[in-house]
Amino acid sequence: MSRRNSYLFTSESVSEGHPDKVADRISDEVVDAFLAADPYARVACETMVTTNRIILAGEVRGPGEVVDGLEARARAAVKAIGYEQHGFHWAHSHFECHLHAQSADIAMGVDAAGNKDEGAGDQGIMFGYATDETPELMPATLQYSHNILKVLADARHSGERPELEPDAKSQVTLHYENGRPVRATSIVISTQHRDGLSPREIEELVKPYALRVFPEGFVTDETRWLVNPTGNFVIGGPDGDCGLTGRKIIVDTYGGAAPHGGGAFSGKDPTKVDRSAAYACRYLAKNVVAAGLASKCTIQIGYAIGVSEPLSFYVDLHGGHDVDPERLEKLLPEMIGGATPRAIREHLGLNRPIYARTTAYGHFGRAPDADGGFSWEKTDLADELRRAFS
């Protein structure tokens, strides 16, 4: 089957104030709280947020006193996002915590014991992807969607644009020629705002910020803008729509440009391969592209609960280069200790409280932090890969 030379592709993003992202943030605040107290704590936390209500549920194993501080931590997260609205307020929302002890059956299968290495926290398939479309080695449609919302959030937090409220969504459609993005055909932005502003005023407010994120020439006179296309967007956030952990997995990963495994990330400690192995797949795929071995790379790893060794390791280079993917399938797992759950956590330093920051504007395409956050975005394997295939 021949490859298409010209096509349109679309990705969306949502802001930190989107109801589902509020839930993700609170769930990962719980993860960080437990890992700060015990790097080997186990957490599987789900959050629901709705009109003036925050509800936690799930399973944990770690210091019991951590639970006592979760209400304050959840309220601080909501405050940091910016919710001080009548229908959802960081100080006034009702808080419930229904976390309980982790199942002993799951713990028995996952824990290391005797000659048995730590097993995967669940069965599943995980994917990672990288592409040289952007400096971040991310799909351009998603990266620009993230960046639009990030610059608007920065303007809101700084006080430069107090008219803006936390809830927002963006969507970017790009025209691709010969597999490369060349221009934006449409840009959709919906942002919550203070009462009394017209759609025209909102459009004039947000367009200059959105234009900053695109390369020169990408936005043309023919680009279609849709800003708050429904009109008013005053009631938003958890007051306008219930939010749940793990409902924005395509926003979190690759905007639909690559496959996604069966599980979400937020609320899970790094023994859960839904999270840690997906990070490892991104790390390896990004290093393959950074090494110049391919323009695009997709990696899949399969696991069984309680089993440490991967069941499968698959590399797809999308036909663009002469590198043998079977050779990479042997080499890449060796570079991270066999891609076992324990080896991944140790190689990437994942047993740290570094997760709340991941919950808005993508888990991938971010700069590594000095304290170990976004360690899976490092390209420290690229030189070794170049030498191996030189």
mmCIF file of C-alpha atoms in Angstrom:
data_model
loop_
_atom_site.group_PDB
_atom_site.id
_atom_site.type_symbol
_atom_site.label_atom_id
_atom_site.label_comp_id
_atom_site.label_asym_id
_atom_site.label_seq_id
_atom_site.Cartn_x
_atom_site.Cartn_y
_atom_site.Cartn_z
ATOM 1 C CA MET A 1 0.000 0.000 0.000
ATOM 2 C CA SER A 2 1.472 3.352 -1.018
ATOM 3 C CA ARG A 3 1.899 6.136 1.508
ATOM 4 C CA ARG A 4 -0.280 9.233 1.183
ATOM 5 C CA ASN A 5 1.644 12.377 0.295
ATOM 6 C CA SER A 6 -0.956 14.962 1.271
ATOM 7 C CA TYR A 7 -3.457 14.833 4.149
ATOM 8 C CA LEU A 8 -4.926 16.670 7.139
ATOM 9 C CA PHE A 9 -4.372 15.536 10.714
ATOM 10 C CA THR A 10 -5.842 16.871 13.954
ATOM 11 C CA SER A 11 -4.945 16.660 17.646
ATOM 12 C CA GLU A 12 -6.499 18.251 20.716
ATOM 13 C CA SER A 13 -5.308 19.295 24.156
ATOM 14 C CA VAL A 14 -7.048 20.405 27.351
ATOM 15 C CA SER A 15 -5.863 22.774 30.052
ATOM 16 C CA GLU A 16 -4.966 22.107 33.679
ATOM 17 C CA GLY A 17 -8.419 23.421 34.593
ATOM 18 C CA HIS A 18 -10.340 20.925 32.472
ATOM 19 C CA PRO A 19 -12.369 18.747 34.890
ATOM 20 C CA ASP A 20 -10.567 15.534 33.939
ATOM 21 C CA LYS A 21 -7.199 17.232 34.342
ATOM 22 C CA VAL A 22 -8.178 18.529 37.776
ATOM 23 C CA ALA A 23 -8.899 14.913 38.705
ATOM 24 C CA ASP A 24 -5.578 13.761 37.222
ATOM 25 C CA ARG A 25 -3.712 16.441 39.167
ATOM 26 C CA ILE A 26 -5.269 15.455 42.491
ATOM 27 C CA SER A 27 -4.627 11.742 41.868
ATOM 28 C CA ASP A 28 -0.970 12.422 41.151
ATOM 29 C CA GLU A 29 -0.703 14.670 44.196
ATOM 30 C CA VAL A 30 -1.694 11.551 46.140
ATOM 31 C CA VAL A 31 1.020 9.540 44.367
ATOM 32 C CA ASP A 32 3.617 12.209 45.144
ATOM 33 C CA ALA A 33 2.555 12.410 48.789
ATOM 34 C CA PHE A 34 3.050 8.675 49.283
ATOM 35 C CA LEU A 35 6.332 8.488 47.339
ATOM 36 C CA ALA A 36 7.721 11.428 49.310
ATOM 37 C CA ALA A 37 7.040 9.479 52.506
ATOM 38 C CA ASP A 38 8.077 6.070 51.138
ATOM 39 C CA PRO A 39 9.708 5.639 47.695
ATOM 40 C CA TYR A 40 8.292 2.107 47.542
ATOM 41 C CA ALA A 41 4.694 2.957 48.429
ATOM 42 C CA ARG A 42 1.949 1.526 46.232
ATOM 43 C CA VAL A 43 -0.814 3.799 44.975
ATOM 44 C CA ALA A 44 -3.794 3.396 42.667
ATOM 45 C CA CYS A 45 -5.896 6.505 43.236
ATOM 46 C CA GLU A 46 -8.961 7.641 41.300
ATOM 47 C CA THR A 47 -10.477 11.097 41.731
ATOM 48 C CA MET A 48 -13.870 12.490 40.826
ATOM 49 C CA VAL A 49 -14.573 16.215 40.854
ATOM 50 C CA THR A 50 -17.959 17.791 40.336
ATOM 51 C CA THR A 51 -19.869 20.803 41.637
ATOM 52 C CA ASN A 52 -18.113 21.709 44.909
ATOM 53 C CA ARG A 53 -17.113 18.100 45.546
ATOM 54 C CA ILE A 54 -13.805 16.195 45.510
ATOM 55 C CA ILE A 55 -13.882 12.406 45.993
ATOM 56 C CA LEU A 56 -10.889 10.061 46.223
ATOM 57 C CA ALA A 57 -11.066 6.275 45.959
ATOM 58 C CA GLY A 58 -8.620 3.457 45.369
ATOM 59 C CA GLU A 59 -5.931 1.299 46.936
ATOM 60 C CA VAL A 60 -2.719 2.272 48.694
ATOM 61 C CA ARG A 61 0.103 0.710 50.663
ATOM 62 C CA GLY A 62 2.342 3.078 52.576
ATOM 63 C CA PRO A 63 2.587 5.212 55.722
ATOM 64 C CA GLY A 64 -0.915 5.686 57.146
ATOM 65 C CA GLU A 65 -0.240 9.247 58.247
ATOM 66 C CA VAL A 66 0.000 10.333 54.596
ATOM 67 C CA VAL A 67 -3.773 9.989 54.271
ATOM 68 C CA ASP A 68 -4.280 12.633 56.954
ATOM 69 C CA GLY A 69 -2.653 15.273 54.756
ATOM 70 C CA LEU A 70 -4.408 14.465 51.491
ATOM 71 C CA GLU A 71 -7.295 16.876 51.930
ATOM 72 C CA ALA A 72 -4.947 19.828 52.345
ATOM 73 C CA ARG A 73 -2.903 18.672 49.387
ATOM 74 C CA ALA A 74 -5.966 18.301 47.140
ATOM 75 C CA ARG A 75 -7.236 21.755 48.094
ATOM 76 C CA ALA A 76 -3.812 23.271 47.445
ATOM 77 C CA ALA A 77 -3.777 21.713 43.978
ATOM 78 C CA VAL A 78 -7.201 23.136 43.129
ATOM 79 C CA LYS A 79 -6.069 26.537 44.397
ATOM 80 C CA ALA A 80 -2.894 26.382 42.297
ATOM 81 C CA ILE A 81 -4.954 25.628 39.198
ATOM 82 C CA GLY A 82 -7.020 28.721 39.954
ATOM 83 C CA TYR A 83 -10.487 27.599 41.033
ATOM 84 C CA GLU A 84 -12.195 30.100 43.316
ATOM 85 C CA GLN A 85 -15.615 29.938 41.679
ATOM 86 C CA HIS A 86 -19.050 29.664 43.227
ATOM 87 C CA GLY A 87 -19.554 26.174 41.767
ATOM 88 C CA PHE A 88 -16.044 24.880 42.476
ATOM 89 C CA HIS A 89 -13.833 26.512 45.088
ATOM 90 C CA TRP A 90 -10.619 25.157 46.562
ATOM 91 C CA ALA A 91 -11.635 26.106 50.106
ATOM 92 C CA HIS A 92 -15.363 25.320 50.067
ATOM 93 C CA SER A 93 -15.662 22.081 48.100
ATOM 94 C CA HIS A 94 -16.734 19.023 50.076
ATOM 95 C CA PHE A 95 -13.897 16.459 50.346
ATOM 96 C CA GLU A 96 -14.239 12.681 50.741
ATOM 97 C CA CYS A 97 -11.464 10.077 50.920
ATOM 98 C CA HIS A 98 -12.258 6.402 50.316
ATOM 99 C CA LEU A 99 -8.726 5.041 49.874
ATOM 100 C CA HIS A 100 -8.149 1.585 51.376
ATOM 101 C CA ALA A 101 -5.386 -1.013 51.638
ATOM 102 C CA GLN A 102 -4.034 -2.707 48.510
ATOM 103 C CA SER A 103 -5.315 -6.200 47.779
ATOM 104 C CA ALA A 104 -3.079 -8.855 49.342
ATOM 105 C CA ASP A 105 -3.555 -11.027 46.241
ATOM 106 C CA ILE A 106 -2.174 -8.304 43.970
ATOM 107 C CA ALA A 107 0.703 -7.571 46.355
ATOM 108 C CA MET A 108 1.670 -11.272 46.436
ATOM 109 C CA GLY A 109 1.921 -11.417 42.643
ATOM 110 C CA VAL A 110 3.790 -8.143 42.203
ATOM 111 C CA ASP A 111 6.269 -8.062 45.107
ATOM 112 C CA ALA A 112 9.764 -9.496 44.820
ATOM 113 C CA ALA A 113 10.281 -12.531 47.077
ATOM 114 C CA GLY A 114 13.086 -15.082 47.339
ATOM 115 C CA ASN A 115 14.417 -15.698 43.832
ATOM 116 C CA LYS A 116 11.398 -14.000 42.249
ATOM 117 C CA ASP A 117 11.969 -10.506 40.848
ATOM 118 C CA GLU A 118 9.329 -7.828 41.142
ATOM 119 C CA GLY A 119 6.550 -8.548 38.669
ATOM 120 C CA ALA A 120 4.486 -6.218 36.521
ATOM 121 C CA GLY A 121 1.634 -4.593 38.418
ATOM 122 C CA ASP A 122 -0.837 -5.681 35.751
ATOM 123 C CA GLN A 123 -1.059 -7.281 32.349
ATOM 124 C CA GLY A 124 -1.137 -4.917 29.419
ATOM 125 C CA ILE A 125 0.413 -3.381 26.336
ATOM 126 C CA MET A 126 2.327 -0.099 26.418
ATOM 127 C CA PHE A 127 3.398 2.104 23.521
ATOM 128 C CA GLY A 128 5.946 4.838 22.977
ATOM 129 C CA TYR A 129 6.417 7.111 19.991
ATOM 130 C CA ALA A 130 8.691 9.822 18.685
ATOM 131 C CA THR A 131 8.816 11.833 15.474
ATOM 132 C CA ASP A 132 11.147 14.534 14.204
ATOM 133 C CA GLU A 133 8.259 16.835 13.263
ATOM 134 C CA THR A 134 9.113 19.163 16.173
ATOM 135 C CA PRO A 135 12.193 19.917 18.311
ATOM 136 C CA GLU A 136 10.469 18.056 21.151
ATOM 137 C CA LEU A 137 10.271 14.983 18.873
ATOM 138 C CA MET A 138 6.487 15.031 19.255
ATOM 139 C CA PRO A 139 3.616 15.145 16.741
ATOM 140 C CA ALA A 140 3.259 18.765 15.655
ATOM 141 C CA THR A 141 -0.537 18.839 15.934
ATOM 142 C CA LEU A 142 -0.422 17.852 19.599
ATOM 143 C CA GLN A 143 2.618 19.927 20.546
ATOM 144 C CA TYR A 144 1.069 23.115 19.160
ATOM 145 C CA SER A 145 -2.246 22.306 20.866
ATOM 146 C CA HIS A 146 -0.426 21.934 24.205
ATOM 147 C CA ASN A 147 1.584 25.101 23.644
ATOM 148 C CA ILE A 148 -1.480 27.226 22.923
ATOM 149 C CA LEU A 149 -3.038 26.318 26.255
ATOM 150 C CA LYS A 150 0.248 26.692 28.116
ATOM 151 C CA VAL A 151 0.815 30.280 26.950
ATOM 152 C CA LEU A 152 -2.794 31.154 27.830
ATOM 153 C CA ALA A 153 -2.381 29.581 31.277
ATOM 154 C CA ASP A 154 0.846 31.516 31.834
ATOM 155 C CA ALA A 155 -0.931 34.754 30.933
ATOM 156 C CA ARG A 156 -3.757 33.903 33.346
ATOM 157 C CA HIS A 157 -1.479 32.930 36.242
ATOM 158 C CA SER A 158 0.715 36.019 35.811
ATOM 159 C CA GLY A 159 -2.301 38.319 36.026
ATOM 160 C CA GLU A 160 -1.704 39.569 32.496
ATOM 161 C CA ARG A 161 -5.088 38.182 31.418
ATOM 162 C CA PRO A 162 -7.398 38.055 34.436
ATOM 163 C CA GLU A 163 -10.346 37.684 32.062
ATOM 164 C CA LEU A 164 -9.410 34.043 31.515
ATOM 165 C CA GLU A 165 -10.603 31.213 33.772
ATOM 166 C CA PRO A 166 -8.936 27.787 34.201
ATOM 167 C CA ASP A 167 -11.004 25.522 31.914
ATOM 168 C CA ALA A 168 -9.907 25.441 28.263
ATOM 169 C CA LYS A 169 -9.470 23.212 25.225
ATOM 170 C CA SER A 170 -7.561 23.567 21.972
ATOM 171 C CA GLN A 171 -7.421 21.699 18.686
ATOM 172 C CA VAL A 172 -5.028 22.075 15.776
ATOM 173 C CA THR A 173 -5.383 20.690 12.245
ATOM 174 C CA LEU A 174 -2.289 20.718 10.048
ATOM 175 C CA HIS A 175 -1.825 20.068 6.354
ATOM 176 C CA TYR A 176 0.885 17.492 5.683
ATOM 177 C CA GLU A 177 2.803 17.262 2.422
ATOM 178 C CA ASN A 178 5.179 14.356 1.841
ATOM 179 C CA GLY A 179 4.547 13.360 5.424
ATOM 180 C CA ARG A 180 5.684 16.706 6.859
ATOM 181 C CA PRO A 181 3.494 19.417 8.452
ATOM 182 C CA VAL A 182 3.511 22.607 6.378
ATOM 183 C CA ARG A 183 0.608 24.807 7.510
ATOM 184 C CA ALA A 184 -2.349 25.100 9.855
ATOM 185 C CA THR A 185 -5.745 24.735 8.238
ATOM 186 C CA SER A 186 -7.791 25.264 11.423
ATOM 187 C CA ILE A 187 -7.250 26.287 15.035
ATOM 188 C CA VAL A 188 -9.961 25.717 17.639
ATOM 189 C CA ILE A 189 -9.776 27.329 21.083
ATOM 190 C CA SER A 190 -12.476 27.198 23.736
ATOM 191 C CA THR A 191 -11.618 29.009 26.951
ATOM 192 C CA GLN A 192 -13.620 29.727 30.059
ATOM 193 C CA HIS A 193 -13.830 33.452 30.774
ATOM 194 C CA ARG A 194 -15.210 36.059 33.109
ATOM 195 C CA ASP A 195 -18.840 36.988 32.552
ATOM 196 C CA GLY A 196 -19.554 39.931 30.270
ATOM 197 C CA LEU A 197 -17.084 39.264 27.461
ATOM 198 C CA SER A 198 -18.334 38.707 23.918
ATOM 199 C CA PRO A 199 -17.021 35.927 21.651
ATOM 200 C CA ARG A 200 -15.375 38.608 19.514
ATOM 201 C CA GLU A 201 -13.527 40.009 22.523
ATOM 202 C CA ILE A 202 -12.332 36.553 23.527
ATOM 203 C CA GLU A 203 -11.071 35.892 20.003
ATOM 204 C CA GLU A 204 -9.133 39.171 19.950
ATOM 205 C CA LEU A 205 -7.689 38.294 23.362
ATOM 206 C CA VAL A 206 -6.448 34.761 22.655
ATOM 207 C CA LYS A 207 -5.304 34.918 19.009
ATOM 208 C CA PRO A 208 -2.060 36.827 19.640
ATOM 209 C CA TYR A 209 -1.037 34.243 22.225
ATOM 210 C CA ALA A 210 -1.867 31.309 19.971
ATOM 211 C CA LEU A 211 0.105 32.778 17.077
ATOM 212 C CA ARG A 212 3.272 32.698 19.182
ATOM 213 C CA VAL A 213 3.460 28.906 19.215
ATOM 214 C CA PHE A 214 3.533 28.273 15.450
ATOM 215 C CA PRO A 215 6.556 28.417 13.145
ATOM 216 C CA GLU A 216 6.636 31.365 10.795
ATOM 217 C CA GLY A 217 4.316 30.849 7.837
ATOM 218 C CA PHE A 218 2.280 28.028 9.392
ATOM 219 C CA VAL A 219 -0.733 30.277 10.041
ATOM 220 C CA THR A 220 -1.995 31.918 6.855
ATOM 221 C CA ASP A 221 -4.937 34.038 5.744
ATOM 222 C CA GLU A 222 -6.673 30.786 4.854
ATOM 223 C CA THR A 223 -6.344 29.303 8.351
ATOM 224 C CA ARG A 224 -9.773 28.924 9.920
ATOM 225 C CA TRP A 225 -10.124 30.162 13.506
ATOM 226 C CA LEU A 226 -12.886 28.867 15.784
ATOM 227 C CA VAL A 227 -12.716 30.604 19.169
ATOM 228 C CA ASN A 228 -15.419 29.746 21.699
ATOM 229 C CA PRO A 229 -17.643 28.553 18.858
ATOM 230 C CA THR A 230 -20.609 27.893 21.180
ATOM 231 C CA GLY A 231 -20.590 31.510 22.373
ATOM 232 C CA ASN A 232 -20.508 31.973 26.143
ATOM 233 C CA PHE A 233 -18.141 29.846 28.259
ATOM 234 C CA VAL A 234 -18.597 31.218 31.768
ATOM 235 C CA ILE A 235 -19.709 28.076 33.614
ATOM 236 C CA GLY A 236 -16.923 25.532 33.296
ATOM 237 C CA GLY A 237 -14.570 23.271 35.173
ATOM 238 C CA PRO A 238 -15.986 20.641 37.527
ATOM 239 C CA ASP A 239 -19.093 22.783 38.013
ATOM 240 C CA GLY A 240 -19.897 22.520 34.312
ATOM 241 C CA ASP A 241 -18.869 18.911 33.759
ATOM 242 C CA CYS A 242 -17.847 16.049 36.055
ATOM 243 C CA GLY A 243 -14.148 15.174 35.909
ATOM 244 C CA LEU A 244 -12.550 11.739 36.371
ATOM 245 C CA THR A 245 -8.985 10.479 36.479
ATOM 246 C CA GLY A 246 -7.639 8.919 33.306
ATOM 247 C CA ARG A 247 -10.111 10.170 30.710
ATOM 248 C CA LYS A 248 -7.637 12.165 28.613
ATOM 249 C CA ILE A 249 -5.134 9.482 27.687
ATOM 250 C CA ILE A 250 -4.711 10.582 24.064
ATOM 251 C CA VAL A 251 -4.058 14.146 25.204
ATOM 252 C CA ASP A 252 -1.509 12.730 27.657
ATOM 253 C CA THR A 253 0.402 10.826 24.967
ATOM 254 C CA TYR A 254 0.559 11.486 21.210
ATOM 255 C CA GLY A 255 -2.679 13.114 20.124
ATOM 256 C CA GLY A 256 -3.789 10.087 18.115
ATOM 257 C CA ALA A 257 -0.637 9.992 15.983
ATOM 258 C CA ALA A 258 0.426 6.716 17.632
ATOM 259 C CA PRO A 259 -1.252 3.790 19.396
ATOM 260 C CA HIS A 260 -2.074 3.893 23.098
ATOM 261 C CA GLY A 261 -2.115 1.004 25.535
ATOM 262 C CA GLY A 262 -5.050 0.051 27.686
ATOM 263 C CA GLY A 263 -4.285 2.102 30.781
ATOM 264 C CA ALA A 264 -4.076 5.697 31.957
ATOM 265 C CA PHE A 265 -1.085 7.134 33.845
ATOM 266 C CA SER A 266 -2.245 9.446 36.606
ATOM 267 C CA GLY A 267 -2.884 8.135 40.094
ATOM 268 C CA LYS A 268 -0.526 5.158 39.654
ATOM 269 C CA ASP A 269 2.830 4.592 41.324
ATOM 270 C CA PRO A 270 5.683 3.494 39.014
ATOM 271 C CA THR A 271 5.369 -0.227 39.751
ATOM 272 C CA LYS A 272 2.321 -0.027 37.481
ATOM 273 C CA VAL A 273 3.625 -0.715 33.988
ATOM 274 C CA ASP A 274 0.711 1.244 32.528
ATOM 275 C CA ARG A 275 2.788 4.218 33.556
ATOM 276 C CA SER A 276 6.451 3.204 33.893
ATOM 277 C CA ALA A 277 6.646 1.032 30.770
ATOM 278 C CA ALA A 278 4.860 3.659 28.676
ATOM 279 C CA TYR A 279 7.482 6.133 29.868
ATOM 280 C CA ALA A 280 10.226 3.645 28.970
ATOM 281 C CA CYS A 281 8.764 3.147 25.494
ATOM 282 C CA ARG A 282 8.763 6.896 24.904
ATOM 283 C CA TYR A 283 12.325 7.157 26.243
ATOM 284 C CA LEU A 284 13.613 4.493 23.886
ATOM 285 C CA ALA A 285 11.656 5.708 20.859
ATOM 286 C CA LYS A 286 12.846 9.271 21.444
ATOM 287 C CA ASN A 287 16.472 8.154 21.625
ATOM 288 C CA VAL A 288 16.120 6.193 18.381
ATOM 289 C CA VAL A 289 14.878 9.313 16.591
ATOM 290 C CA ALA A 290 17.375 11.595 18.352
ATOM 291 C CA ALA A 291 20.153 9.271 17.156
ATOM 292 C CA GLY A 292 19.013 9.797 13.565
ATOM 293 C CA LEU A 293 18.133 6.130 13.084
ATOM 294 C CA ALA A 294 14.568 6.944 12.007
ATOM 295 C CA SER A 295 12.256 9.892 11.438
ATOM 296 C CA LYS A 296 9.512 8.097 13.374
ATOM 297 C CA CYS A 297 9.633 5.264 15.849
ATOM 298 C CA THR A 298 6.901 3.309 17.615
ATOM 299 C CA ILE A 299 7.689 0.813 20.372
ATOM 300 C CA GLN A 300 5.370 -1.667 22.081
ATOM 301 C CA ILE A 301 6.051 -3.759 25.192
ATOM 302 C CA GLY A 302 3.691 -6.450 26.530
ATOM 303 C CA TYR A 303 3.539 -7.684 30.142
ATOM 304 C CA ALA A 304 1.698 -10.187 32.324
ATOM 305 C CA ILE A 305 0.785 -9.420 35.938
ATOM 306 C CA GLY A 306 3.335 -10.766 38.386
ATOM 307 C CA VAL A 307 5.871 -11.595 35.633
ATOM 308 C CA SER A 308 9.000 -9.455 35.426
ATOM 309 C CA GLU A 309 10.243 -10.204 31.913
ATOM 310 C CA PRO A 310 8.338 -8.599 29.020
ATOM 311 C CA LEU A 311 6.284 -10.959 26.898
ATOM 312 C CA SER A 312 7.089 -9.002 23.755
ATOM 313 C CA PHE A 313 9.169 -6.061 22.539
ATOM 314 C CA TYR A 314 8.290 -4.586 19.130
ATOM 315 C CA VAL A 315 9.895 -1.757 17.138
ATOM 316 C CA ASP A 316 8.333 -0.064 14.091
ATOM 317 C CA LEU A 317 10.472 2.453 12.180
ATOM 318 C CA HIS A 318 7.687 3.232 9.715
ATOM 319 C CA GLY A 319 9.744 2.235 6.685
ATOM 320 C CA GLY A 320 11.776 5.388 6.503
ATOM 321 C CA HIS A 321 15.309 4.107 7.099
ATOM 322 C CA ASP A 322 17.576 1.137 6.437
ATOM 323 C CA VAL A 323 18.064 0.274 10.131
ATOM 324 C CA ASP A 324 16.979 -3.266 10.998
ATOM 325 C CA PRO A 325 14.185 -3.034 13.610
ATOM 326 C CA GLU A 326 14.864 -6.614 14.755
ATOM 327 C CA ARG A 327 18.326 -5.529 15.824
ATOM 328 C CA LEU A 328 16.815 -2.695 17.836
ATOM 329 C CA GLU A 329 14.377 -5.138 19.424
ATOM 330 C CA LYS A 330 17.373 -6.983 20.888
ATOM 331 C CA LEU A 331 19.503 -3.943 21.741
ATOM 332 C CA LEU A 332 16.995 -1.514 23.282
ATOM 333 C CA PRO A 333 15.769 -3.724 26.158
ATOM 334 C CA GLU A 334 19.396 -4.438 27.095
ATOM 335 C CA MET A 335 20.033 -0.692 27.387
ATOM 336 C CA ILE A 336 17.496 -0.481 30.221
ATOM 337 C CA GLY A 337 18.240 -3.691 32.075
ATOM 338 C CA GLY A 338 15.928 -5.995 30.158
ATOM 339 C CA ALA A 339 12.885 -3.710 30.427
ATOM 340 C CA THR A 340 11.684 -5.368 33.633
ATOM 341 C CA PRO A 341 9.513 -3.164 35.876
ATOM 342 C CA ARG A 342 12.291 -2.842 38.468
ATOM 343 C CA ALA A 343 14.952 -2.053 35.847
ATOM 344 C CA ILE A 344 12.779 0.640 34.274
ATOM 345 C CA ARG A 345 12.123 2.300 37.622
ATOM 346 C CA GLU A 346 15.795 2.252 38.538
ATOM 347 C CA HIS A 347 17.077 3.414 35.140
ATOM 348 C CA LEU A 348 14.672 6.354 34.966
ATOM 349 C CA GLY A 349 14.630 7.084 38.703
ATOM 350 C CA LEU A 350 10.863 6.843 38.937
ATOM 351 C CA ASN A 351 10.434 6.237 42.687
ATOM 352 C CA ARG A 352 10.262 9.962 43.375
ATOM 353 C CA PRO A 353 7.474 12.506 43.883
ATOM 354 C CA ILE A 354 7.644 13.840 40.312
ATOM 355 C CA TYR A 355 4.187 13.145 38.945
ATOM 356 C CA ALA A 356 1.803 16.025 39.706
ATOM 357 C CA ARG A 357 3.682 18.163 37.177
ATOM 358 C CA THR A 358 2.940 15.662 34.402
ATOM 359 C CA THR A 359 -0.831 16.040 34.520
ATOM 360 C CA ALA A 360 -1.254 19.055 32.230
ATOM 361 C CA TYR A 361 0.164 19.765 28.769
ATOM 362 C CA GLY A 362 1.356 16.217 28.146
ATOM 363 C CA HIS A 363 3.480 13.571 29.805
ATOM 364 C CA PHE A 364 5.829 13.710 26.811
ATOM 365 C CA GLY A 365 7.602 16.439 24.872
ATOM 366 C CA ARG A 366 8.751 18.143 28.082
ATOM 367 C CA ALA A 367 12.243 19.165 29.202
ATOM 368 C CA PRO A 368 13.848 16.920 31.856
ATOM 369 C CA ASP A 369 13.929 18.526 35.306
ATOM 370 C CA ALA A 370 16.978 18.737 37.555
ATOM 371 C CA ASP A 371 15.218 16.739 40.292
ATOM 372 C CA GLY A 372 14.500 13.801 37.981
ATOM 373 C CA GLY A 373 11.134 14.855 36.633
ATOM 374 C CA PHE A 374 10.515 13.882 33.011
ATOM 375 C CA SER A 375 13.621 11.676 33.080
ATOM 376 C CA TRP A 376 12.079 9.695 30.230
ATOM 377 C CA GLU A 377 12.596 12.721 27.971
ATOM 378 C CA LYS A 378 16.396 12.493 28.150
ATOM 379 C CA THR A 379 18.299 11.524 24.996
ATOM 380 C CA ASP A 380 21.333 10.109 26.796
ATOM 381 C CA LEU A 381 21.254 6.856 24.801
ATOM 382 C CA ALA A 382 21.471 8.548 21.396
ATOM 383 C CA ASP A 383 25.264 8.540 21.096
ATOM 384 C CA GLU A 384 25.484 4.854 22.001
ATOM 385 C CA LEU A 385 22.806 4.042 19.433
ATOM 386 C CA ARG A 386 24.626 5.989 16.738
ATOM 387 C CA ARG A 387 27.827 4.088 17.438
ATOM 388 C CA ALA A 388 26.000 0.758 17.375
ATOM 389 C CA PHE A 389 24.644 1.451 13.881
ATOM 390 C CA SER A 390 27.529 3.444 12.404
#
